[in-house]
Short mmCIF file of C-alpha atoms in Angstrom, two decimals:
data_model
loop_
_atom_site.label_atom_id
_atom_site.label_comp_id
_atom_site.label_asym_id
_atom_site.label_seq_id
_atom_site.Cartn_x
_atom_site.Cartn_y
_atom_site.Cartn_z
CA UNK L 1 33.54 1.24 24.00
CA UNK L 2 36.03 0.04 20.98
CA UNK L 3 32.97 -0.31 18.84
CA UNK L 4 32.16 3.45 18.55
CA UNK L 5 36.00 4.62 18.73
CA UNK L 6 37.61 2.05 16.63
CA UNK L 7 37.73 3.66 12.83
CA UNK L 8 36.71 0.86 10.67
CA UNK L 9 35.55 1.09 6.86
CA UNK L 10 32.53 1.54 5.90
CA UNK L 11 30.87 -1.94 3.87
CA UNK L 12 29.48 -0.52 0.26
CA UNK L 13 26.06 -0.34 -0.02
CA UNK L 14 24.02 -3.52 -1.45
CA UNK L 15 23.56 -3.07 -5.03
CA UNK L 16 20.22 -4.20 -6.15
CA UNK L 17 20.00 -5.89 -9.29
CA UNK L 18 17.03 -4.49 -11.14
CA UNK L 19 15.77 -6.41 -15.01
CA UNK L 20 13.69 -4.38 -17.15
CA UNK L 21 12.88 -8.17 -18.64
CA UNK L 22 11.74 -11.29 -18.06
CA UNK L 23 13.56 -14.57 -19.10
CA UNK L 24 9.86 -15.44 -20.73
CA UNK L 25 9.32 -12.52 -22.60
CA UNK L 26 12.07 -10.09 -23.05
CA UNK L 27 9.97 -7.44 -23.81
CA UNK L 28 7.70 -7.22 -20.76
CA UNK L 29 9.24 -5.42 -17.93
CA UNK L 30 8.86 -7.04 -14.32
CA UNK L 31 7.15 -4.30 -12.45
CA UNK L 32 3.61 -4.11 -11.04
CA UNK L 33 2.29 -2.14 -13.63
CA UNK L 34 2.89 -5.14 -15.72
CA UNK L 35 2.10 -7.76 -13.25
CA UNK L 36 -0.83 -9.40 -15.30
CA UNK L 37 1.04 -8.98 -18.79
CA UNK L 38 4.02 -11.44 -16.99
CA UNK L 39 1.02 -13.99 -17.23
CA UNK L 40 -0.17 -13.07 -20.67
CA UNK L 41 -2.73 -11.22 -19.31
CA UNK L 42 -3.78 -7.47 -20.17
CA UNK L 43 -3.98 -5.31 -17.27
CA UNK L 44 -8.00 -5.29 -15.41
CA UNK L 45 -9.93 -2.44 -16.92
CA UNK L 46 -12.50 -1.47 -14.26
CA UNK L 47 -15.71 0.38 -14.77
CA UNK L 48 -15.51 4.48 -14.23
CA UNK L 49 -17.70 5.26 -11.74
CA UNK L 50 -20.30 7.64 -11.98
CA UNK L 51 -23.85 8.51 -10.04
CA UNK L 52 -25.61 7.03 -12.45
CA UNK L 53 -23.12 3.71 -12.73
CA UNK L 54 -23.03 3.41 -9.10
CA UNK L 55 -26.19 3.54 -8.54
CA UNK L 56 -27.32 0.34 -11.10
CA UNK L 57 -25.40 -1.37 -7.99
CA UNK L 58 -28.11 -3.15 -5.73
CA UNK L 59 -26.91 -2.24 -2.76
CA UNK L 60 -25.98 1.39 -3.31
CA UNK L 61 -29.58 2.00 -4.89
CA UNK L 62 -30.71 0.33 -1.39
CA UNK L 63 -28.78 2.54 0.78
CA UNK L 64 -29.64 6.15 -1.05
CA UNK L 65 -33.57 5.12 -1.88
CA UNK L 66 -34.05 4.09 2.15
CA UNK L 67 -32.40 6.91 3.67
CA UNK L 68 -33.11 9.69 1.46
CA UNK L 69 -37.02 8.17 1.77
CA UNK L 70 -36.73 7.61 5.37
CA UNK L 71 -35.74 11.38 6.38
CA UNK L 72 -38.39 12.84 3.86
CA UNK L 73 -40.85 10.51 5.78
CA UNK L 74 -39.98 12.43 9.08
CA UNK L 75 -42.66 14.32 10.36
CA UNK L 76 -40.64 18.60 10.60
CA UNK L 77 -42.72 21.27 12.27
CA UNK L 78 -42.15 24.84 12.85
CA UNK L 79 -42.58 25.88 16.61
CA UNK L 80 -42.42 28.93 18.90
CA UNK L 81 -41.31 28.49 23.01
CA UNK L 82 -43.99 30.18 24.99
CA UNK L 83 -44.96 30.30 28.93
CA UNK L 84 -46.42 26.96 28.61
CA UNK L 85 -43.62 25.42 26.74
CA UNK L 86 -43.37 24.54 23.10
CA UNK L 87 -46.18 25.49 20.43
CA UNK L 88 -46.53 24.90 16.74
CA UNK L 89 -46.52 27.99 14.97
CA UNK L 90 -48.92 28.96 12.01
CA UNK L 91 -49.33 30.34 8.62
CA UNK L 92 -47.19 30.65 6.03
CA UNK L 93 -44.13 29.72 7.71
CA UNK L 94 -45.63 26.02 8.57
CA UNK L 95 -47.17 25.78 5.42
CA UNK L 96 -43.56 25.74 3.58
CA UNK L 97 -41.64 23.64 6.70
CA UNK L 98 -44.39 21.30 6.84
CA UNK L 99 -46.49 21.13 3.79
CA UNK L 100 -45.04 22.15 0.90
CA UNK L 101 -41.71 24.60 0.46
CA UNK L 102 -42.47 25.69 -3.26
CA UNK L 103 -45.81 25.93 -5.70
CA UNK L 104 -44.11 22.87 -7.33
CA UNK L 105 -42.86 20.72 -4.46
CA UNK L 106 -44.67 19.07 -1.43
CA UNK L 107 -42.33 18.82 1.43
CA UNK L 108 -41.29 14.48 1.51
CA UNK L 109 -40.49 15.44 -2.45
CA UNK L 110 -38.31 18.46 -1.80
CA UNK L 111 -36.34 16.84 1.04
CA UNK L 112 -36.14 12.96 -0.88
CA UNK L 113 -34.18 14.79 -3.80
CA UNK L 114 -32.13 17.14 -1.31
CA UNK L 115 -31.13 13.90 0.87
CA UNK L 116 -30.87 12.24 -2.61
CA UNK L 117 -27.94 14.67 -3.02
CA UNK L 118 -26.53 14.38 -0.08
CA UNK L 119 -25.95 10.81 -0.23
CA UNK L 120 -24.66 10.53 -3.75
CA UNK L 121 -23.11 13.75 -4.65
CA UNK L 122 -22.32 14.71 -0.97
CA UNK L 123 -23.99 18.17 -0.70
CA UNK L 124 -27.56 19.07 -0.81
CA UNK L 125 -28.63 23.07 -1.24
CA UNK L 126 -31.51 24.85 -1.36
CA UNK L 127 -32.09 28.73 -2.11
CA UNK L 128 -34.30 30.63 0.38
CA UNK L 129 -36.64 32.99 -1.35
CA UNK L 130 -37.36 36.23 0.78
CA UNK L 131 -39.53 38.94 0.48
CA UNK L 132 -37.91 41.66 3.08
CA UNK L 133 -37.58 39.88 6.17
CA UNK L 134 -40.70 37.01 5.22
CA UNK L 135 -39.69 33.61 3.79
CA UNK L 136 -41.42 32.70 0.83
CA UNK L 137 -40.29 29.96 -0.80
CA UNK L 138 -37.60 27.28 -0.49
CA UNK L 139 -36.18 26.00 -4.05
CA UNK L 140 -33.90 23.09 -4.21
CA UNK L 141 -30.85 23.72 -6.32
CA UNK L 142 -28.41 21.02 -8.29
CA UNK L 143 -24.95 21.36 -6.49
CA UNK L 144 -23.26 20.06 -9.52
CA UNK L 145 -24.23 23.27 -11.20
CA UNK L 146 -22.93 25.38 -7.92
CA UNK L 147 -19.79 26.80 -7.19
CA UNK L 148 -19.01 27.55 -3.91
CA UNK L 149 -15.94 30.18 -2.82
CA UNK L 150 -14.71 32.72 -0.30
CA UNK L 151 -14.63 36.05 -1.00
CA UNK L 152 -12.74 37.96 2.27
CA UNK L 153 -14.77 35.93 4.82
CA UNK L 154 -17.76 35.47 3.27
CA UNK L 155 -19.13 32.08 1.81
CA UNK L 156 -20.56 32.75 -2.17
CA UNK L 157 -22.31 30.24 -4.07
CA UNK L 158 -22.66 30.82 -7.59
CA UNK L 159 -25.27 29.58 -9.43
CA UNK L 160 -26.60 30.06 -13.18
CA UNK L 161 -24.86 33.61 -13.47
CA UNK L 162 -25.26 34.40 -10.14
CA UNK L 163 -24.28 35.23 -6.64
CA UNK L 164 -26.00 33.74 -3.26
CA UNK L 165 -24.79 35.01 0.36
CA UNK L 166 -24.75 32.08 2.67
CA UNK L 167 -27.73 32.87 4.85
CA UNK L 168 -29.68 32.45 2.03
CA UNK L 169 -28.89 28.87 1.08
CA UNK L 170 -29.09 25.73 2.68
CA UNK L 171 -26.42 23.72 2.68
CA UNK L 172 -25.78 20.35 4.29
CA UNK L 173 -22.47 18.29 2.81
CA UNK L 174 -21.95 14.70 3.54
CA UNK L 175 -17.97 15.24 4.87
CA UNK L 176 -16.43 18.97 4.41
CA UNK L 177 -12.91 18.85 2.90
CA UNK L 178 -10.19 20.71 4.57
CA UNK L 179 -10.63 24.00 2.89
CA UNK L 180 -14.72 24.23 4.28
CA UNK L 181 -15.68 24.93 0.46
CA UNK L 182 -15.32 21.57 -1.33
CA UNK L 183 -16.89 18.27 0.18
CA UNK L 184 -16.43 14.48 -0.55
CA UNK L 185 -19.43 11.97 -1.42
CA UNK L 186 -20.17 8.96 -0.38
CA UNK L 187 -19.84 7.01 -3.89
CA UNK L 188 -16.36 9.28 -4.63
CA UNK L 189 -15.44 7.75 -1.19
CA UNK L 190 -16.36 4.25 -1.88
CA UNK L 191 -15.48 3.89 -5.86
CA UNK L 192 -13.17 1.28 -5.94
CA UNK L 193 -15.63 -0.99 -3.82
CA UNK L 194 -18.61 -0.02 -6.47
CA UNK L 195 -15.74 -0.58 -9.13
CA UNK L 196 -15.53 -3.99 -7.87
CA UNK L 197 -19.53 -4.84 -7.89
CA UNK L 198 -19.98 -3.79 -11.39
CA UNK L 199 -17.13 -5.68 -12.64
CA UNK L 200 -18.77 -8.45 -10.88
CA UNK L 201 -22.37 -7.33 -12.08
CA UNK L 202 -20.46 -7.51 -15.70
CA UNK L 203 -18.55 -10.68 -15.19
CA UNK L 204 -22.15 -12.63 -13.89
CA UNK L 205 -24.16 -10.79 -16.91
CA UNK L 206 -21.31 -12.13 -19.73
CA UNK L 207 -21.00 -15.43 -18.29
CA UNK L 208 -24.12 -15.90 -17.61
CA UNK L 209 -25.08 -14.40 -21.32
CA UNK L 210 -22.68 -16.92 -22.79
CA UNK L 211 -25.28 -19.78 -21.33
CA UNK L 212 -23.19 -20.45 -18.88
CA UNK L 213 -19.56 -21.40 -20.31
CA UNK L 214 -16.78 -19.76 -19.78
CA UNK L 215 -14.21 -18.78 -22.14
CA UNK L 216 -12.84 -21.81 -24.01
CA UNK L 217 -9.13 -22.63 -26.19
CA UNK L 218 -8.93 -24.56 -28.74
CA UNK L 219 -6.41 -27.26 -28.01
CA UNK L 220 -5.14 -29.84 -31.19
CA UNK L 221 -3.11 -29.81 -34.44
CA UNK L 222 -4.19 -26.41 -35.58
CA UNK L 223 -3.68 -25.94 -39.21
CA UNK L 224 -0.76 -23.95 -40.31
CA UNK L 225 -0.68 -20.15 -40.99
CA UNK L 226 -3.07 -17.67 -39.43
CA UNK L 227 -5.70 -18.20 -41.88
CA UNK L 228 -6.13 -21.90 -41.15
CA UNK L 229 -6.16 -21.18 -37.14
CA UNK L 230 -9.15 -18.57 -38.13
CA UNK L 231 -11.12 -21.25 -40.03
CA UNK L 232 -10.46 -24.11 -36.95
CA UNK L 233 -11.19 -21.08 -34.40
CA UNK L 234 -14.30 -20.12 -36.94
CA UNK L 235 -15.99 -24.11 -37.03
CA UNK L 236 -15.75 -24.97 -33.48
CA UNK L 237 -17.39 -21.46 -32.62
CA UNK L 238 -20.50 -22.19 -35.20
CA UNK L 239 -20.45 -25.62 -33.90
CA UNK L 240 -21.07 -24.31 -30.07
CA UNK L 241 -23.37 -21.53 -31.72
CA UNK L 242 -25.64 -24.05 -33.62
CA UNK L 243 -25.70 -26.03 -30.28
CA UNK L 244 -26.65 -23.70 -27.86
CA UNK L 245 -29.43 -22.49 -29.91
CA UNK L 246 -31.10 -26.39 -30.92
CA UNK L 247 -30.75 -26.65 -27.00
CA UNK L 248 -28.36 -29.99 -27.56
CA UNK L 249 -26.27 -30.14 -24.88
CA UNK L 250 -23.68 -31.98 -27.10
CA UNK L 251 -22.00 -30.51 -30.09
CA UNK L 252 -18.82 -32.24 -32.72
CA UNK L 253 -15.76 -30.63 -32.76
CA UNK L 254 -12.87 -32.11 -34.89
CA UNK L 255 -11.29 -35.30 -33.80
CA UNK L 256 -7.63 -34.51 -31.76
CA UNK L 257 -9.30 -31.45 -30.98
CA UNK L 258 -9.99 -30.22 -27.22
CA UNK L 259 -11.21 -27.50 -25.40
CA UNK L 260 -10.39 -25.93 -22.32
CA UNK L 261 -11.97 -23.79 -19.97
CA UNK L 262 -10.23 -20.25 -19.41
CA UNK L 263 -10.61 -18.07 -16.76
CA UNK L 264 -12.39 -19.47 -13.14
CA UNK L 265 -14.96 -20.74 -11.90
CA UNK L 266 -17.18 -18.43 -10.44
CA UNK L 267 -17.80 -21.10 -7.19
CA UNK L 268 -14.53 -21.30 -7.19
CA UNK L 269 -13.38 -18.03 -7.57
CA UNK L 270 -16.20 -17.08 -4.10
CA UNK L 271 -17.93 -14.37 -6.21
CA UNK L 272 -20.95 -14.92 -4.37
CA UNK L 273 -19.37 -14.59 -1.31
CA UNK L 274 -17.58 -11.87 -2.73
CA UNK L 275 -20.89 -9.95 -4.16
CA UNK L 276 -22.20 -10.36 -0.49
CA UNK L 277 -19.04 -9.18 1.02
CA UNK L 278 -19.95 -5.93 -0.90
CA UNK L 279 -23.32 -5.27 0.71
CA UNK L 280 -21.63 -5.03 4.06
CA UNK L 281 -18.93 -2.87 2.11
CA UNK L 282 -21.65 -0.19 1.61
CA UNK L 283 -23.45 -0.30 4.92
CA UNK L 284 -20.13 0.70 6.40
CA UNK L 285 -20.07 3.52 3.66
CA UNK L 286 -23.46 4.57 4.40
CA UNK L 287 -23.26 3.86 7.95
CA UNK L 288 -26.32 1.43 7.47
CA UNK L 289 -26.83 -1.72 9.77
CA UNK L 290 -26.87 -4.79 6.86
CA UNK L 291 -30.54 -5.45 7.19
CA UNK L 292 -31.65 -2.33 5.90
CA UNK L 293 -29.82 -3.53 2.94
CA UNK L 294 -31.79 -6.47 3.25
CA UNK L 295 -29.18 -8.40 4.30
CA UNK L 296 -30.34 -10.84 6.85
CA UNK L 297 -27.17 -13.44 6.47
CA UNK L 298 -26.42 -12.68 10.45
CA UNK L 299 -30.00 -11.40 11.60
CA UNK L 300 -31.69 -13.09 14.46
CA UNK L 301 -35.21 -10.81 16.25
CA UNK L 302 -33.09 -10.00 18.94
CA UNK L 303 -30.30 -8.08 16.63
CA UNK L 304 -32.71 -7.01 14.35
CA UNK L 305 -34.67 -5.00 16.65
CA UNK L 306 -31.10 -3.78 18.37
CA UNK L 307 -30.41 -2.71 14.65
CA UNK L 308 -33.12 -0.62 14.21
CA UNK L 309 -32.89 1.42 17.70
CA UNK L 310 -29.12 1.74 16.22
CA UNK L 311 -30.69 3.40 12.84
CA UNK L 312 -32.63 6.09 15.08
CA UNK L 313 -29.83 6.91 17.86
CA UNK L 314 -27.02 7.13 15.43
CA UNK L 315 -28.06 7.43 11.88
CA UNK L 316 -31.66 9.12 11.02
CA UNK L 317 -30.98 11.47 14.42
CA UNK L 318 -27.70 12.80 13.10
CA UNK L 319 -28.87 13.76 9.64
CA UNK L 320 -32.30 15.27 11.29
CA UNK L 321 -30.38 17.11 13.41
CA UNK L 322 -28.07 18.49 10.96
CA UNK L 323 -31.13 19.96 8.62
CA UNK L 324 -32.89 21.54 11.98
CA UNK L 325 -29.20 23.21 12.58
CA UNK L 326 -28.86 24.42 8.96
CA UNK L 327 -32.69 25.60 8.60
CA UNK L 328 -32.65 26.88 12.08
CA UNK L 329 -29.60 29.60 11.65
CA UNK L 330 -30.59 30.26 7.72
CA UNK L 331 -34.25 30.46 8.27
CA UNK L 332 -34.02 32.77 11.81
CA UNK L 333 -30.63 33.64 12.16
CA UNK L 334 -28.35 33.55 15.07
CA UNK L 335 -30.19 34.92 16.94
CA UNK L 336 -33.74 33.24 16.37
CA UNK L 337 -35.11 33.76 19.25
CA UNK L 338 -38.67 31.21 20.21
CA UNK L 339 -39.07 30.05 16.61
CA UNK L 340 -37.18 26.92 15.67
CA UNK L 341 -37.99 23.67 13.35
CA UNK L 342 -37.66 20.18 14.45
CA UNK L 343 -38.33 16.33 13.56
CA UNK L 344 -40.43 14.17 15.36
CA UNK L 345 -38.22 11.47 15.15
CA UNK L 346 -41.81 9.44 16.99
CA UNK L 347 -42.78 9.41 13.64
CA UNK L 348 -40.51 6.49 12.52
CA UNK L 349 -42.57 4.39 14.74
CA UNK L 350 -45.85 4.55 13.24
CA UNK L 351 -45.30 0.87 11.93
CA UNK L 352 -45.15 -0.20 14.84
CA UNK L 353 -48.65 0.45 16.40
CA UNK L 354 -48.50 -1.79 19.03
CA UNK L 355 -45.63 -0.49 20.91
CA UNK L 356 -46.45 3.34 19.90
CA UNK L 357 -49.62 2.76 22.12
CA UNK L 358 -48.61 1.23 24.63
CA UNK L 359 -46.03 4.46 25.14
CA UNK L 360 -48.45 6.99 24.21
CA UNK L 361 -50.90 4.80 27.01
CA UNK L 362 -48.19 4.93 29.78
CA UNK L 363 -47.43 8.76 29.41
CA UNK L 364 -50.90 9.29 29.81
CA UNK L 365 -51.18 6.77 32.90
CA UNK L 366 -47.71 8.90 34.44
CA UNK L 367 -49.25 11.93 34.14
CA UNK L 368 -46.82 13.19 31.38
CA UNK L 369 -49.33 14.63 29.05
CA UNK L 370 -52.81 14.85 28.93
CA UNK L 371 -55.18 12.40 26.94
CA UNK L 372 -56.01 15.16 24.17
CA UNK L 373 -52.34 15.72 23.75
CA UNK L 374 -52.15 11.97 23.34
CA UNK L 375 -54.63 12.12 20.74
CA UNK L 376 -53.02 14.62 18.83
CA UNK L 377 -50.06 12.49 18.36
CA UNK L 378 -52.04 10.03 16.83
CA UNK L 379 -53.93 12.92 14.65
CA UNK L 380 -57.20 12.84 16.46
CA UNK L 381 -59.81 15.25 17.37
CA UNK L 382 -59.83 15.98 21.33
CA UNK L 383 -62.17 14.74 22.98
CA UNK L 384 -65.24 16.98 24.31
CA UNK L 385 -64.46 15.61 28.31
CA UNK L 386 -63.11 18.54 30.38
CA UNK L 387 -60.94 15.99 31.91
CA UNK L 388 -59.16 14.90 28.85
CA UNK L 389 -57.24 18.45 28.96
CA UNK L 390 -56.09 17.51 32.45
CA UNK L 391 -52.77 15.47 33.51
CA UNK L 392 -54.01 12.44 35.10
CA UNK L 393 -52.33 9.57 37.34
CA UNK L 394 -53.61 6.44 38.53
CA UNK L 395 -55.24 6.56 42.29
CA UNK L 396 -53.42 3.32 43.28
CA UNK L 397 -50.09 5.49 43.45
CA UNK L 398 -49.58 7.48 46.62
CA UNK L 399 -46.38 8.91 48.13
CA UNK L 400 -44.69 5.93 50.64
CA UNK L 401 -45.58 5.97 53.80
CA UNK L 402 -48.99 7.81 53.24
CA UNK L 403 -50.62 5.01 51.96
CA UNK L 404 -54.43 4.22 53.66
CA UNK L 405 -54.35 1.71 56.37
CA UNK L 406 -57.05 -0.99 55.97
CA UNK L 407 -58.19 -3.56 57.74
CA UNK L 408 -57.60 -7.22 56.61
CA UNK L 409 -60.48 -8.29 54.09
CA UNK L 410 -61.22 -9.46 50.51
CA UNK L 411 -59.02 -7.56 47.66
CA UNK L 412 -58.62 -4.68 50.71
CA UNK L 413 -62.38 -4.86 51.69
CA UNK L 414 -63.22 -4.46 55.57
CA UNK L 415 -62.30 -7.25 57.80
CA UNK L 416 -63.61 -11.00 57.14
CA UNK L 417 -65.27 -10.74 60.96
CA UNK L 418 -66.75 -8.21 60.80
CA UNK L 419 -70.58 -8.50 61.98
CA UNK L 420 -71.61 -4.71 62.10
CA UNK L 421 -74.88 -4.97 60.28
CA UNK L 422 -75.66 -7.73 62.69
CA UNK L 423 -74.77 -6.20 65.81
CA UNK L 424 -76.87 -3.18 64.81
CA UNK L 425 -79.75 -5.62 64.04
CA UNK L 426 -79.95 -7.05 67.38
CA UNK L 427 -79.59 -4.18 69.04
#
């Protein structure tokens, strides 16, 4: 135990040597602020980020045009439980769920700008107009005009000079901050990767803009004083000027002059496996599989078709579900009793018409709806036929062990000897 009992002194502390210099340049600090200027090199200055900015990115425009369009496309219905299970409900309540919430809006316009919001901003809101009790209208409102507080326990939002309880707006956020009020977007989440693909966008469109060449120095026995470095600087710049637009691909600079390329090569430098890199930066963001950011780099048809089931079950159904939710307790209240809204989330399948029939077929076939229920899926008249209002299954199926017993005979005819008719003729 002489280790912990044996008093022994204590070593001083390290000391760090810390330079507020560099042996190069004495008056550049060494710190990571300064990192770049130790090279020579100003400090990056990255684009700001905005909605507007972010969105001249490719791949963000992808993400927020295809899901914002996609849930707008979604077939929503109002619909009252009865006796006889779920019915669509009429009048004016459909007519603003279904067709059109406002004089001024049809519904896949109101609901493309409010997903719009939700997937740039990170909130989308909408004010539900009442007369008494009845639901009128349903206005969509900017939430970068709306503030939204608690008073006591009750949710406000204001808007233009005034005041809207809670159960009179519609409000779905992207991801709730801490304090239930504020909420973070998906671009504010993701800025530094959209910072990234417009400095790349920029980088391309200069170099590019330039015809190709990258930033050059002017190597040789420059002339003395800064005005004769300005006048070297000055010819060889007409000279690649004058070239570029004869379209010579040679131009004269002065003899024991040289230039050199400065900067990288973008090849070398992997911006365009940087730039695709990015595309499966936002998918993550937006929670998009790649190859409905048209990014087919890894798609085969098996993964492909795995990716879209993975867009219903995980994506489109969680945001449909979160509007029916909101609507549902705004629209009704807590206690709504029958009446509810919903998606058909069926019709995100209309492309593909050969499956969709074959499903809508084998229902039918399983007695799982009737054939006029079938053709009301598909938007068509029923059908005149008594029958086609009745659940029907195929007469091949019977319960095991009940099945007919036949005798032994073509496709289950009677039995290959048997000479009835001819017995009866002789007799």
């Amino acid at each position: 135990m002489w280790p912990f009992n044996r008093s022994q002194p204590m070593t001083p502390p390290v000391q760090t040597e810390w330079r507020s210099a560099s042996i190069e340049n004495p008056t550049v600090k060494v710190s990571e602020e300064n990192f770049l200027a130790f090279f020579g090199q100003s400090s990056a200055n990255l684009p700001s980020v905005t909605i507007d900015s972010a969105l001249r990115v490719p791949a963000v425009l992808a993400a927020v045009s295809f899901l914002s369009r996609t849930l707008a496309y979604l077939p929503l219905h109002a619909y009252r439980d009865t006796d006889k299970g779920a019915v669509k409900v009429g009048g004016k309540l459909q007519t603003i769920v279904r067709d059109a919430p406002n004089p001024e809006m049809g519904s896949f316009k109101f609901r493309q700008y409010f997903w719009q919001q939700v997937f740039t901003g990170g909130r989308g809101l909408a004010w539900i107009e009442r007369s008494g009790s009845s639901v009128e209208n349903i206005w969509p409102i900017n939430a970068k005009k709306v503030t939204i507080k608690r008073r006591g326990l009750k949710l406000v939002y204001q808007f233009e000079g005034k005041e809207y309880p809670a159960e009179d707006i519609i409000d779905v956020a992207f991801m709730l901050k801490d304090d239930q009020t504020g909420h973070h977007g998906p671009i504010q989440m993701a800025a530094k990767a959209i910072q990234l693909a417009l400095a790349m966008n920029d980088y391309g469109s200069q170099f590019f803009a330039g015809g190709g060449v990258p930033p050059l120095a002017l190597t040789g026995p420059l002339a003395a004083g800064a005005d004769g470095i300005k006048r070297s600087m000055d010819d060889t710049w007409r000279a690649i000027e004058a070239a570029k637009k004869s379209d010579k691909p040679v131009f004269a600079i002065p003899p024991g002059y040289e230039l050199k390329p400065v900067g990288f090569d973008p090849a070398k430098g992997q911006m365009i496996d940087a730039r695709r890199f990015q595309v499966e930066e936002f998918a993550r963001a937006w929670q998009l599989p790649p190859v409905f950011l048209q990014d087919l780099t890894r798609a085969t048809f098996t993964n492909a078709e795995q990716q879209d089931l993975h867009l219903v079950k995980h994506l489109i159904g969680h945001w449909a579900g979160a509007l029916e939710d909101e609507m549902n307790l705004k629209l009704f209240g807590r206690g709504r009793g029958s009446r509810y809204v919903r998606h058909n989330l069926d019709g995100i399948m209309r492309g593909d018409l050969k499956t969709r029939i074959e499903a809508i077929a084998r229902a039918v076939q399983t007695a799982q709806m009737t054939p006029n229920e079938a053709r009301a899926l598909e938007e068509r008249a029923a059908h005149s036929n008594p029958a086609a209002d009745e659940l029907l299954v195929q007469g091949a199926t019977v319960v095991l062990g009940q099945q007919p017993e036949r005798g032994i005979g073509d496709n289950g005819g009677p039995p290959l000897d048997d000479n009835g008719e001819q017995n009866a003729a002789a007799a």
